[in-house]
């Protein structure tokens, strides 16, 4: 089965995955109903565009169907304001650049390569691998049968790289949605699905980073060592090795096709430069997913699929209980900006972890 959430830039299988992933938002958004909540901006190219990417546009709420719905809407908007303020605060405290950079080599990909575009509904959807892409794929599956003809329109903002005016225009005038997730749970989820699935994906990832991890931390060359064996044994990279690798190479790497699975959420989504209007929490997807569809005015076309109970905290407890405290510290430091900006608390994660570990012992 297809797994993960890839950019529509790589070849072969990953391209299909990427497109599928990209389809999700695009299909939701390119369907036929009308949406009258967007301000009728007429685009006038101007030199001030760059510096005015900052503001969040105020959108009219959808017509509430009940009093409760109106209350829910109001509460969610308050929460959204709080989440945006957290990002502001974190960006200011860290003195992060506020300007999107499109002028240097590779910077278009880095800045806007993870934004899916829908021109019909004027939406940009920021996607981060291991943050609900599978759920969005479920939506795609449903819509695929309905809107086959719209598939051709899908792209990321990166595809407008040869005309930056087009990029700035969309950043300024479209609604921007992003889902985020507790950082070390997301990292673990990437590790489990890519380096521990004992299938082709694990082969790919062992080629991609496993080789250098084995060389670095086990001190031998896997390929040479098993030269004579037709079917090479798995490298079975451990979570400790993975964490050590991620934190050792740190921020000293360029975002590529696969490392967006572990790079900090903010590196993939650029929240200091891109002013997201809606920041969803993966952990609350069952509520916030359907909310987004309503907010975008496409809920009459598709419904959000049921969100299955997540076993993420079980996996978290199981896997991280094997990790030394110093590695746990390293990885939480590595994601510290994400924790601050997206309103997660490492102390809360640790308390889940500790409770899990010690409760488990009591049961024995
Ligand atoms: C913030 O960053 C800018 C440019 O990167 C630098 O010139 C300035 O000194 C920094 N300010 C602080 C307080 O670190
Ligand atoms: C870039 O896009 C804008 C807006 O669509 C258009 O007016 C302009 O001619 C384009 N520039 C180039 C170089 O294609
Ligand atoms: C890798 O892990 C799998 C599953 O735990 C195991 O069956 C296999 O023997 C391991 N391979 C190596 C080389 O350790
Ligand atoms: C974690 O820390 C935050 C502030 O940093 C605090 O608001 C929260 O109550 C703490 N949670 C736990 C479980 O200790």
mmCIF file of C-alpha atoms and ligand atoms in Angstrom:
data_model
loop_
_atom_site.group_PDB
_atom_site.id
_atom_site.type_symbol
_atom_site.label_atom_id
_atom_site.label_comp_id
_atom_site.label_asym_id
_atom_site.label_seq_id
_atom_site.Cartn_x
_atom_site.Cartn_y
_atom_site.Cartn_z
ATOM 1 C CA UNK A 1 0.000 0.000 0.000
ATOM 2 C CA UNK A 2 0.959 3.569 -0.507
ATOM 3 C CA UNK A 3 2.215 5.155 2.606
ATOM 4 C CA UNK A 4 3.492 8.513 3.645
ATOM 5 C CA UNK A 5 3.216 11.911 2.159
ATOM 6 C CA UNK A 6 5.631 12.859 -0.533
ATOM 7 C CA UNK A 7 6.196 15.867 -2.666
ATOM 8 C CA UNK A 8 5.171 15.700 -6.290
ATOM 9 C CA UNK A 9 8.735 16.032 -7.427
ATOM 10 C CA UNK A 10 10.310 12.636 -7.142
ATOM 11 C CA UNK A 11 10.141 9.872 -9.661
ATOM 12 C CA UNK A 12 8.228 6.619 -9.826
ATOM 13 C CA UNK A 13 6.243 5.324 -6.886
ATOM 14 C CA UNK A 14 6.822 8.302 -4.697
ATOM 15 C CA UNK A 15 5.406 10.496 -7.401
ATOM 16 C CA UNK A 16 2.176 8.574 -7.261
ATOM 17 C CA UNK A 17 2.095 8.901 -3.519
ATOM 18 C CA UNK A 18 2.830 12.557 -3.836
ATOM 19 C CA UNK A 19 0.087 13.097 -6.321
ATOM 20 C CA UNK A 20 -2.344 11.137 -4.245
ATOM 21 C CA UNK A 21 -1.483 13.267 -1.308
ATOM 22 C CA UNK A 22 -1.761 16.373 -3.352
ATOM 23 C CA UNK A 23 -5.088 15.232 -4.680
ATOM 24 C CA UNK A 24 -6.645 15.307 -1.301
ATOM 25 C CA UNK A 25 -6.876 19.020 -0.863
ATOM 26 C CA UNK A 26 -7.117 19.798 -4.507
ATOM 27 C CA UNK A 27 -10.048 17.541 -5.074
ATOM 28 C CA UNK A 28 -11.837 18.750 -2.031
ATOM 29 C CA UNK A 29 -11.335 22.204 -3.256
ATOM 30 C CA UNK A 30 -11.849 22.033 -6.960
ATOM 31 C CA UNK A 31 -15.382 20.781 -6.791
ATOM 32 C CA UNK A 32 -18.386 22.619 -8.005
ATOM 33 C CA UNK A 33 -20.089 24.396 -5.138
ATOM 34 C CA UNK A 34 -19.725 28.102 -4.696
ATOM 35 C CA UNK A 35 -17.962 29.706 -1.825
ATOM 36 C CA UNK A 36 -18.751 33.315 -1.236
ATOM 37 C CA UNK A 37 -16.633 34.006 1.774
ATOM 38 C CA UNK A 38 -13.538 35.227 0.024
ATOM 39 C CA UNK A 39 -12.934 38.902 -0.388
ATOM 40 C CA UNK A 40 -13.094 39.856 -4.025
ATOM 41 C CA UNK A 41 -9.500 40.854 -4.402
ATOM 42 C CA UNK A 42 -8.444 42.008 -7.787
ATOM 43 C CA UNK A 43 -4.787 41.365 -8.126
ATOM 44 C CA UNK A 44 -2.579 44.327 -8.806
ATOM 45 C CA UNK A 45 1.083 43.352 -8.961
ATOM 46 C CA UNK A 46 3.064 45.679 -6.773
ATOM 47 C CA UNK A 47 6.497 45.975 -5.308
ATOM 48 C CA UNK A 48 5.004 45.980 -1.819
ATOM 49 C CA UNK A 49 3.801 42.430 -2.085
ATOM 50 C CA UNK A 50 6.851 40.985 -0.435
ATOM 51 C CA UNK A 51 6.544 42.896 2.756
ATOM 52 C CA UNK A 52 2.805 42.548 2.974
ATOM 53 C CA UNK A 53 2.676 38.755 3.007
ATOM 54 C CA UNK A 54 2.297 39.218 6.745
ATOM 55 C CA UNK A 55 -1.349 39.876 7.389
ATOM 56 C CA UNK A 56 -3.987 37.271 7.939
ATOM 57 C CA UNK A 57 -7.110 38.003 5.993
ATOM 58 C CA UNK A 58 -10.380 38.046 7.883
ATOM 59 C CA UNK A 59 -12.830 35.569 6.426
ATOM 60 C CA UNK A 60 -16.551 35.588 6.964
ATOM 61 C CA UNK A 61 -17.760 32.549 8.891
ATOM 62 C CA UNK A 62 -19.960 29.986 7.177
ATOM 63 C CA UNK A 63 -23.662 30.280 7.990
ATOM 64 C CA UNK A 64 -24.153 28.408 11.294
ATOM 65 C CA UNK A 65 -26.823 25.714 11.278
ATOM 66 C CA UNK A 66 -27.435 25.930 14.982
ATOM 67 C CA UNK A 67 -26.570 27.894 18.049
ATOM 68 C CA UNK A 68 -24.105 25.196 19.139
ATOM 69 C CA UNK A 69 -22.375 25.387 15.828
ATOM 70 C CA UNK A 70 -22.014 29.130 16.150
ATOM 71 C CA UNK A 71 -20.482 28.671 19.596
ATOM 72 C CA UNK A 72 -18.107 25.988 18.335
ATOM 73 C CA UNK A 73 -17.084 28.253 15.522
ATOM 74 C CA UNK A 74 -16.414 31.147 17.872
ATOM 75 C CA UNK A 75 -14.420 28.932 20.228
ATOM 76 C CA UNK A 76 -12.337 27.559 17.422
ATOM 77 C CA UNK A 77 -11.587 31.028 16.158
ATOM 78 C CA UNK A 78 -10.418 32.047 19.618
ATOM 79 C CA UNK A 79 -8.208 28.982 19.719
ATOM 80 C CA UNK A 80 -6.850 29.791 16.268
ATOM 81 C CA UNK A 81 -5.976 33.262 17.422
ATOM 82 C CA UNK A 82 -4.145 31.777 20.380
ATOM 83 C CA UNK A 83 -2.205 29.404 18.135
ATOM 84 C CA UNK A 84 -1.227 32.187 15.763
ATOM 85 C CA UNK A 85 -0.085 34.302 18.711
ATOM 86 C CA UNK A 86 2.122 31.448 19.945
ATOM 87 C CA UNK A 87 3.830 31.296 16.578
ATOM 88 C CA UNK A 88 4.325 35.059 16.595
ATOM 89 C CA UNK A 89 5.844 34.916 20.022
ATOM 90 C CA UNK A 90 8.180 32.053 19.172
ATOM 91 C CA UNK A 91 9.314 33.689 15.935
ATOM 92 C CA UNK A 92 10.013 36.972 17.676
ATOM 93 C CA UNK A 93 11.840 35.311 20.554
ATOM 94 C CA UNK A 94 14.045 33.361 18.150
ATOM 95 C CA UNK A 95 14.567 36.333 15.873
ATOM 96 C CA UNK A 96 13.420 34.304 12.915
ATOM 97 C CA UNK A 97 13.344 35.862 9.500
ATOM 98 C CA UNK A 98 9.839 36.998 8.516
ATOM 99 C CA UNK A 99 10.496 37.313 4.858
ATOM 100 C CA UNK A 100 9.951 34.515 2.521
ATOM 101 C CA UNK A 101 13.026 33.966 0.414
ATOM 102 C CA UNK A 102 12.493 32.921 -3.172
ATOM 103 C CA UNK A 103 15.604 34.321 -4.726
ATOM 104 C CA UNK A 104 18.330 31.891 -3.810
ATOM 105 C CA UNK A 105 18.990 28.530 -5.296
ATOM 106 C CA UNK A 106 16.627 25.912 -3.900
ATOM 107 C CA UNK A 107 14.762 28.451 -1.827
ATOM 108 C CA UNK A 108 11.467 28.150 -3.683
ATOM 109 C CA UNK A 109 11.300 24.482 -2.754
ATOM 110 C CA UNK A 110 12.338 25.223 0.796
ATOM 111 C CA UNK A 111 9.875 28.067 1.230
ATOM 112 C CA UNK A 112 6.757 26.984 -0.591
ATOM 113 C CA UNK A 113 7.362 23.427 -1.791
ATOM 114 C CA UNK A 114 5.053 21.999 0.868
ATOM 115 C CA UNK A 115 2.046 24.116 -0.011
ATOM 116 C CA UNK A 116 -0.638 22.540 -2.147
ATOM 117 C CA UNK A 117 -2.512 25.030 -4.236
ATOM 118 C CA UNK A 118 -6.121 25.186 -5.137
ATOM 119 C CA UNK A 119 -6.983 28.115 -7.323
ATOM 120 C CA UNK A 120 -10.689 27.467 -7.448
ATOM 121 C CA UNK A 121 -11.259 27.692 -3.714
ATOM 122 C CA UNK A 122 -8.231 29.875 -3.122
ATOM 123 C CA UNK A 123 -6.595 27.673 -0.566
ATOM 124 C CA UNK A 124 -3.031 26.761 0.248
ATOM 125 C CA UNK A 125 -2.681 23.621 2.260
ATOM 126 C CA UNK A 126 0.625 23.100 4.029
ATOM 127 C CA UNK A 127 1.458 19.440 4.330
ATOM 128 C CA UNK A 128 3.960 17.843 6.642
ATOM 129 C CA UNK A 129 4.738 14.144 6.296
ATOM 130 C CA UNK A 130 3.294 12.033 9.105
ATOM 131 C CA UNK A 131 0.761 14.648 10.048
ATOM 132 C CA UNK A 132 -2.484 13.215 8.799
ATOM 133 C CA UNK A 133 -1.694 12.719 5.172
ATOM 134 C CA UNK A 134 -3.154 9.231 5.315
ATOM 135 C CA UNK A 135 -6.436 10.691 6.421
ATOM 136 C CA UNK A 136 -6.393 13.175 3.594
ATOM 137 C CA UNK A 137 -5.692 10.298 1.238
ATOM 138 C CA UNK A 138 -8.881 8.642 2.460
ATOM 139 C CA UNK A 139 -10.743 11.746 1.428
ATOM 140 C CA UNK A 140 -9.061 11.638 -1.951
ATOM 141 C CA UNK A 141 -10.175 8.102 -2.542
ATOM 142 C CA UNK A 142 -13.788 9.130 -2.088
ATOM 143 C CA UNK A 143 -13.538 12.209 -4.201
ATOM 144 C CA UNK A 144 -11.434 10.614 -6.899
ATOM 145 C CA UNK A 145 -14.469 8.866 -8.310
ATOM 146 C CA UNK A 146 -16.455 12.074 -8.347
ATOM 147 C CA UNK A 147 -14.042 14.571 -9.783
ATOM 148 C CA UNK A 148 -11.636 12.785 -12.034
ATOM 149 C CA UNK A 149 -11.357 15.704 -14.394
ATOM 150 C CA UNK A 150 -10.019 18.019 -11.791
ATOM 151 C CA UNK A 151 -6.957 15.949 -11.059
ATOM 152 C CA UNK A 152 -4.855 17.734 -13.617
ATOM 153 C CA UNK A 153 -5.020 21.007 -11.715
ATOM 154 C CA UNK A 154 -3.039 19.910 -8.717
ATOM 155 C CA UNK A 155 0.278 21.427 -7.873
ATOM 156 C CA UNK A 156 2.310 22.876 -5.088
ATOM 157 C CA UNK A 157 3.186 26.524 -4.922
ATOM 158 C CA UNK A 158 6.658 25.531 -5.992
ATOM 159 C CA UNK A 159 5.337 24.912 -9.485
ATOM 160 C CA UNK A 160 4.912 28.652 -9.872
ATOM 161 C CA UNK A 161 8.629 29.064 -9.265
ATOM 162 C CA UNK A 162 9.287 30.790 -12.565
ATOM 163 C CA UNK A 163 6.983 33.670 -11.683
ATOM 164 C CA UNK A 164 7.376 34.799 -8.105
ATOM 165 C CA UNK A 165 4.561 37.301 -8.477
ATOM 166 C CA UNK A 166 2.201 34.354 -8.804
ATOM 167 C CA UNK A 167 3.562 32.888 -5.578
ATOM 168 C CA UNK A 168 3.295 36.105 -3.579
ATOM 169 C CA UNK A 169 -0.186 36.708 -4.871
ATOM 170 C CA UNK A 170 -1.391 33.357 -3.603
ATOM 171 C CA UNK A 171 0.367 33.703 -0.273
ATOM 172 C CA UNK A 172 -1.303 37.016 0.209
ATOM 173 C CA UNK A 173 -4.808 36.232 -0.938
ATOM 174 C CA UNK A 174 -5.487 32.559 -0.293
ATOM 175 C CA UNK A 175 -6.503 30.847 2.867
ATOM 176 C CA UNK A 176 -3.630 28.934 4.347
ATOM 177 C CA UNK A 177 -4.165 25.761 6.340
ATOM 178 C CA UNK A 178 -1.564 23.762 8.220
ATOM 179 C CA UNK A 179 -1.810 20.703 10.446
ATOM 180 C CA UNK A 180 0.895 20.080 13.025
ATOM 181 C CA UNK A 181 1.617 17.266 15.446
ATOM 182 C CA UNK A 182 3.467 16.599 18.679
ATOM 183 C CA UNK A 183 7.064 16.622 17.401
ATOM 184 C CA UNK A 184 8.643 13.502 18.856
ATOM 185 C CA UNK A 185 5.532 11.442 18.168
ATOM 186 C CA UNK A 186 5.638 12.545 14.560
ATOM 187 C CA UNK A 187 9.319 11.710 14.331
ATOM 188 C CA UNK A 188 8.621 8.260 15.795
ATOM 189 C CA UNK A 189 5.779 7.717 13.368
ATOM 190 C CA UNK A 190 8.139 8.407 10.459
ATOM 191 C CA UNK A 191 10.727 6.058 11.901
ATOM 192 C CA UNK A 192 8.254 3.209 12.403
ATOM 193 C CA UNK A 193 6.709 3.492 8.976
ATOM 194 C CA UNK A 194 9.956 3.900 7.063
ATOM 195 C CA UNK A 195 12.666 2.081 8.941
ATOM 196 C CA UNK A 196 10.734 -0.667 10.637
ATOM 197 C CA UNK A 197 8.178 -1.922 8.148
ATOM 198 C CA UNK A 198 10.328 -4.744 6.681
ATOM 199 C CA UNK A 199 9.135 -3.938 3.168
ATOM 200 C CA UNK A 200 10.407 -2.050 0.140
ATOM 201 C CA UNK A 201 10.081 1.234 1.935
ATOM 202 C CA UNK A 202 12.520 0.047 4.553
ATOM 203 C CA UNK A 203 14.957 -0.962 1.776
ATOM 204 C CA UNK A 204 14.646 2.497 0.276
ATOM 205 C CA UNK A 205 15.226 4.207 3.569
ATOM 206 C CA UNK A 206 18.081 1.935 4.508
ATOM 207 C CA UNK A 207 19.685 2.957 1.245
ATOM 208 C CA UNK A 208 18.844 6.579 1.849
ATOM 209 C CA UNK A 209 20.135 7.015 5.402
ATOM 210 C CA UNK A 210 20.680 3.555 6.857
ATOM 211 C CA UNK A 211 24.027 3.166 5.119
ATOM 212 C CA UNK A 212 25.471 6.295 6.657
ATOM 213 C CA UNK A 213 24.004 5.499 10.053
ATOM 214 C CA UNK A 214 25.622 2.043 10.020
ATOM 215 C CA UNK A 215 28.930 3.512 8.924
ATOM 216 C CA UNK A 216 28.828 6.254 11.544
ATOM 217 C CA UNK A 217 27.658 4.333 14.575
ATOM 218 C CA UNK A 218 28.462 0.697 13.897
ATOM 219 C CA UNK A 219 31.724 1.365 12.139
ATOM 220 C CA UNK A 220 31.367 -0.787 9.051
ATOM 221 C CA UNK A 221 30.105 -0.648 5.495
ATOM 222 C CA UNK A 222 26.930 -2.686 5.220
ATOM 223 C CA UNK A 223 27.149 -3.181 1.473
ATOM 224 C CA UNK A 224 30.754 -4.400 1.621
ATOM 225 C CA UNK A 225 30.156 -6.600 4.606
ATOM 226 C CA UNK A 226 27.311 -8.466 2.918
ATOM 227 C CA UNK A 227 28.755 -8.278 -0.576
ATOM 228 C CA UNK A 228 28.412 -12.002 -1.174
ATOM 229 C CA UNK A 229 24.866 -12.362 -0.009
ATOM 230 C CA UNK A 230 22.223 -12.109 -2.666
ATOM 231 C CA UNK A 231 19.551 -10.927 -0.276
ATOM 232 C CA UNK A 232 21.200 -8.431 1.984
ATOM 233 C CA UNK A 233 20.091 -8.526 5.608
ATOM 234 C CA UNK A 234 18.105 -5.620 6.973
ATOM 235 C CA UNK A 235 20.075 -2.933 8.713
ATOM 236 C CA UNK A 236 17.334 -2.618 11.321
ATOM 237 C CA UNK A 237 18.304 0.882 12.352
ATOM 238 C CA UNK A 238 17.348 1.427 15.986
ATOM 239 C CA UNK A 239 15.431 4.425 17.240
ATOM 240 C CA UNK A 240 18.488 5.440 19.270
ATOM 241 C CA UNK A 241 20.637 5.428 16.169
ATOM 242 C CA UNK A 242 18.009 7.371 14.273
ATOM 243 C CA UNK A 243 17.802 10.022 16.997
ATOM 244 C CA UNK A 244 21.563 10.201 17.242
ATOM 245 C CA UNK A 245 21.800 10.708 13.493
ATOM 246 C CA UNK A 246 19.090 13.354 13.333
ATOM 247 C CA UNK A 247 20.555 15.341 16.170
ATOM 248 C CA UNK A 248 24.150 14.916 15.007
ATOM 249 C CA UNK A 249 23.514 16.308 11.575
ATOM 250 C CA UNK A 250 21.205 18.856 13.166
ATOM 251 C CA UNK A 251 20.021 21.733 11.097
ATOM 252 C CA UNK A 252 23.093 21.491 8.973
ATOM 253 C CA UNK A 253 21.321 19.901 6.023
ATOM 254 C CA UNK A 254 19.202 20.936 3.111
ATOM 255 C CA UNK A 255 15.626 19.864 2.906
ATOM 256 C CA UNK A 256 15.305 17.045 0.436
ATOM 257 C CA UNK A 257 12.747 14.560 -0.722
ATOM 258 C CA UNK A 258 12.880 12.262 2.268
ATOM 259 C CA UNK A 259 14.335 14.144 5.188
ATOM 260 C CA UNK A 260 11.166 16.225 5.447
ATOM 261 C CA UNK A 261 9.976 13.259 7.514
ATOM 262 C CA UNK A 262 12.156 14.226 10.403
ATOM 263 C CA UNK A 263 13.171 17.830 9.849
ATOM 264 C CA UNK A 264 11.450 20.081 12.376
ATOM 265 C CA UNK A 265 7.862 20.935 11.484
ATOM 266 C CA UNK A 266 8.735 24.593 11.195
ATOM 267 C CA UNK A 267 11.498 23.914 8.697
ATOM 268 C CA UNK A 268 9.014 22.120 6.480
ATOM 269 C CA UNK A 269 6.184 24.617 6.947
ATOM 270 C CA UNK A 270 7.880 28.013 7.540
ATOM 271 C CA UNK A 271 5.297 29.443 9.955
ATOM 272 C CA UNK A 272 7.341 32.591 10.625
ATOM 273 C CA UNK A 273 7.263 33.539 6.971
ATOM 274 C CA UNK A 274 3.905 32.098 5.950
ATOM 275 C CA UNK A 275 1.008 33.375 7.991
ATOM 276 C CA UNK A 276 -1.275 30.389 8.248
ATOM 277 C CA UNK A 277 -4.911 31.221 8.883
ATOM 278 C CA UNK A 278 -5.778 27.852 10.304
ATOM 279 C CA UNK A 279 -3.378 25.762 12.343
ATOM 280 C CA UNK A 280 -4.849 22.370 13.060
ATOM 281 C CA UNK A 281 -3.666 19.865 15.618
ATOM 282 C CA UNK A 282 -3.352 16.308 14.372
ATOM 283 C CA UNK A 283 -4.262 15.028 17.826
ATOM 284 C CA UNK A 284 -7.630 16.715 17.494
ATOM 285 C CA UNK A 285 -8.161 15.837 13.854
ATOM 286 C CA UNK A 286 -11.586 14.297 14.492
ATOM 287 C CA UNK A 287 -12.848 17.750 15.406
ATOM 288 C CA UNK A 288 -10.588 20.027 13.455
ATOM 289 C CA UNK A 289 -10.617 18.083 10.188
ATOM 290 C CA UNK A 290 -14.388 18.423 9.652
ATOM 291 C CA UNK A 291 -14.151 21.978 10.913
ATOM 292 C CA UNK A 292 -11.675 22.863 8.189
ATOM 293 C CA UNK A 293 -13.942 21.427 5.518
ATOM 294 C CA UNK A 294 -16.787 23.577 6.785
ATOM 295 C CA UNK A 295 -14.577 26.596 7.110
ATOM 296 C CA UNK A 296 -13.499 26.109 3.512
ATOM 297 C CA UNK A 297 -17.105 25.673 2.432
ATOM 298 C CA UNK A 298 -16.667 22.205 0.942
ATOM 299 C CA UNK A 299 -18.362 20.158 3.647
ATOM 300 C CA UNK A 300 -21.457 19.720 1.513
ATOM 301 C CA UNK A 301 -19.336 17.923 -1.080
ATOM 302 C CA UNK A 302 -17.469 15.535 1.110
ATOM 303 C CA UNK A 303 -17.444 14.458 4.684
ATOM 304 C CA UNK A 304 -14.381 13.952 6.775
ATOM 305 C CA UNK A 305 -13.704 10.240 7.316
ATOM 306 C CA UNK A 306 -13.916 8.836 10.834
ATOM 307 C CA UNK A 307 -10.636 9.297 12.630
ATOM 308 C CA UNK A 308 -9.429 6.064 14.152
ATOM 309 C CA UNK A 309 -8.249 5.965 17.667
ATOM 310 C CA UNK A 310 -4.581 6.707 17.601
ATOM 311 C CA UNK A 311 -2.131 4.263 19.089
ATOM 312 C CA UNK A 312 0.567 6.884 18.951
ATOM 313 C CA UNK A 313 0.959 7.146 22.685
ATOM 314 C CA UNK A 314 1.287 3.368 23.062
ATOM 315 C CA UNK A 315 4.029 3.389 20.455
ATOM 316 C CA UNK A 316 5.572 6.395 22.118
ATOM 317 C CA UNK A 317 5.744 4.597 25.438
ATOM 318 C CA UNK A 318 6.946 1.327 23.942
ATOM 319 C CA UNK A 319 9.673 2.807 21.770
ATOM 320 C CA UNK A 320 10.881 5.686 23.878
ATOM 321 C CA UNK A 321 11.171 3.562 26.992
ATOM 322 C CA UNK A 322 14.260 2.083 25.300
ATOM 323 C CA UNK A 323 15.817 5.486 24.730
ATOM 324 C CA UNK A 324 18.381 6.914 27.105
ATOM 325 C CA UNK A 325 17.458 10.161 28.827
ATOM 326 C CA UNK A 326 20.316 11.960 27.142
ATOM 327 C CA UNK A 327 18.960 11.072 23.695
ATOM 328 C CA UNK A 328 15.499 12.092 24.794
ATOM 329 C CA UNK A 329 16.932 15.411 25.826
ATOM 330 C CA UNK A 330 18.763 15.785 22.542
ATOM 331 C CA UNK A 331 15.722 15.096 20.436
ATOM 332 C CA UNK A 332 13.459 17.411 22.430
ATOM 333 C CA UNK A 333 16.066 20.153 22.132
ATOM 334 C CA UNK A 334 16.210 19.520 18.411
ATOM 335 C CA UNK A 335 12.462 20.129 18.195
ATOM 336 C CA UNK A 336 12.334 22.880 20.815
ATOM 337 C CA UNK A 337 11.190 25.580 18.417
ATOM 338 C CA UNK A 338 8.344 23.356 17.211
ATOM 339 C CA UNK A 339 7.254 22.783 20.791
ATOM 340 C CA UNK A 340 7.107 26.497 21.467
ATOM 341 C CA UNK A 341 5.625 27.670 18.204
ATOM 342 C CA UNK A 342 2.929 25.020 17.925
ATOM 343 C CA UNK A 343 1.859 24.934 21.544
ATOM 344 C CA UNK A 344 3.114 21.518 22.570
ATOM 345 C CA UNK A 345 4.840 20.873 25.872
ATOM 346 C CA UNK A 346 7.667 18.440 26.269
ATOM 347 C CA UNK A 347 6.774 18.109 29.961
ATOM 348 C CA UNK A 348 3.359 16.788 28.955
ATOM 349 C CA UNK A 349 4.875 14.323 26.518
ATOM 350 C CA UNK A 350 7.319 13.201 29.172
ATOM 351 C CA UNK A 351 4.573 12.732 31.682
ATOM 352 C CA UNK A 352 2.689 10.432 29.270
ATOM 353 C CA UNK A 353 5.923 8.563 28.759
ATOM 354 C CA UNK A 354 6.771 8.234 32.435
ATOM 355 C CA UNK A 355 3.267 7.253 33.399
ATOM 356 C CA UNK A 356 3.265 4.608 30.675
ATOM 357 C CA UNK A 357 6.605 3.195 31.663
ATOM 358 C CA UNK A 358 5.878 3.025 35.357
ATOM 359 C CA UNK A 359 2.302 1.795 35.020
ATOM 360 C CA UNK A 360 3.582 -0.969 32.789
ATOM 361 C CA UNK A 361 5.994 -2.070 35.477
ATOM 362 C CA UNK A 362 3.243 -2.165 38.092
ATOM 363 C CA UNK A 363 1.219 -4.484 35.895
ATOM 364 C CA UNK A 364 4.011 -7.046 35.607
HETATM 365 C C1 LIG B 1 18.247 39.249 14.556
HETATM 366 O O1 LIG B 1 18.661 38.843 13.251
HETATM 367 C C2 LIG B 1 19.177 39.887 12.474
HETATM 368 C C3 LIG B 1 19.422 39.390 11.068
HETATM 369 O O2 LIG B 1 19.542 38.032 11.013
HETATM 370 C C4 LIG B 1 20.445 40.433 13.154
HETATM 371 O O3 LIG B 1 20.968 41.490 12.381
HETATM 372 C C5 LIG B 1 20.091 40.904 14.545
HETATM 373 O O4 LIG B 1 21.259 41.312 15.217
HETATM 374 C C6 LIG B 1 19.409 39.815 15.344
HETATM 375 N N1 LIG B 1 18.956 40.347 16.608
HETATM 376 C C7 LIG B 1 19.057 39.685 17.748
HETATM 377 C C8 LIG B 1 18.499 40.371 18.948
HETATM 378 O O5 LIG B 1 19.587 38.588 17.818
HETATM 379 C C1 LIG B 2 3.856 36.856 -13.730
HETATM 380 O O1 LIG B 2 2.503 36.792 -13.359
HETATM 381 C C2 LIG B 2 1.832 38.040 -13.388
HETATM 382 C C3 LIG B 2 0.441 37.837 -12.812
HETATM 383 O O2 LIG B 2 -0.233 36.792 -13.436
HETATM 384 C C4 LIG B 2 1.806 38.556 -14.807
HETATM 385 O O3 LIG B 2 1.164 39.800 -14.853
HETATM 386 C C5 LIG B 2 3.242 38.699 -15.293
HETATM 387 O O4 LIG B 2 3.261 39.062 -16.643
HETATM 388 C C6 LIG B 2 3.997 37.398 -15.135
HETATM 389 N N1 LIG B 2 5.405 37.631 -15.415
HETATM 390 C C7 LIG B 2 6.109 36.840 -16.194
HETATM 391 C C8 LIG B 2 7.534 37.205 -16.362
HETATM 392 O O5 LIG B 2 5.622 35.879 -16.773
HETATM 393 C C1 LIG B 3 15.549 -7.256 11.535
HETATM 394 O O1 LIG B 3 14.322 -7.244 12.267
HETATM 395 C C2 LIG B 3 13.457 -8.291 11.925
HETATM 396 C C3 LIG B 3 12.146 -8.098 12.679
HETATM 397 O O2 LIG B 3 12.375 -7.873 14.027
HETATM 398 C C4 LIG B 3 14.103 -9.633 12.243
HETATM 399 O O3 LIG B 3 13.236 -10.689 11.852
HETATM 400 C C5 LIG B 3 15.400 -9.750 11.474
HETATM 401 O O4 LIG B 3 16.072 -10.942 11.830
HETATM 402 C C6 LIG B 3 16.301 -8.559 11.758
HETATM 403 N N1 LIG B 3 17.460 -8.627 10.895
HETATM 404 C C7 LIG B 3 18.690 -8.415 11.318
HETATM 405 C C8 LIG B 3 19.773 -8.553 10.333
HETATM 406 O O5 LIG B 3 18.920 -8.115 12.478
HETATM 407 C C1 LIG B 4 3.857 21.887 31.260
HETATM 408 O O1 LIG B 4 4.386 23.209 31.214
HETATM 409 C C2 LIG B 4 3.458 24.205 30.872
HETATM 410 C C3 LIG B 4 4.176 25.537 30.812
HETATM 411 O O2 LIG B 4 5.453 25.398 30.336
HETATM 412 C C4 LIG B 4 2.317 24.238 31.866
HETATM 413 O O3 LIG B 4 1.368 25.204 31.469
HETATM 414 C C5 LIG B 4 1.683 22.879 31.941
HETATM 415 O O4 LIG B 4 0.700 22.869 32.951
HETATM 416 C C6 LIG B 4 2.724 21.805 32.244
HETATM 417 N N1 LIG B 4 2.087 20.499 32.166
HETATM 418 C C7 LIG B 4 2.364 19.497 32.974
HETATM 419 C C8 LIG B 4 1.633 18.214 32.752
HETATM 420 O O5 LIG B 4 3.180 19.598 33.865
#
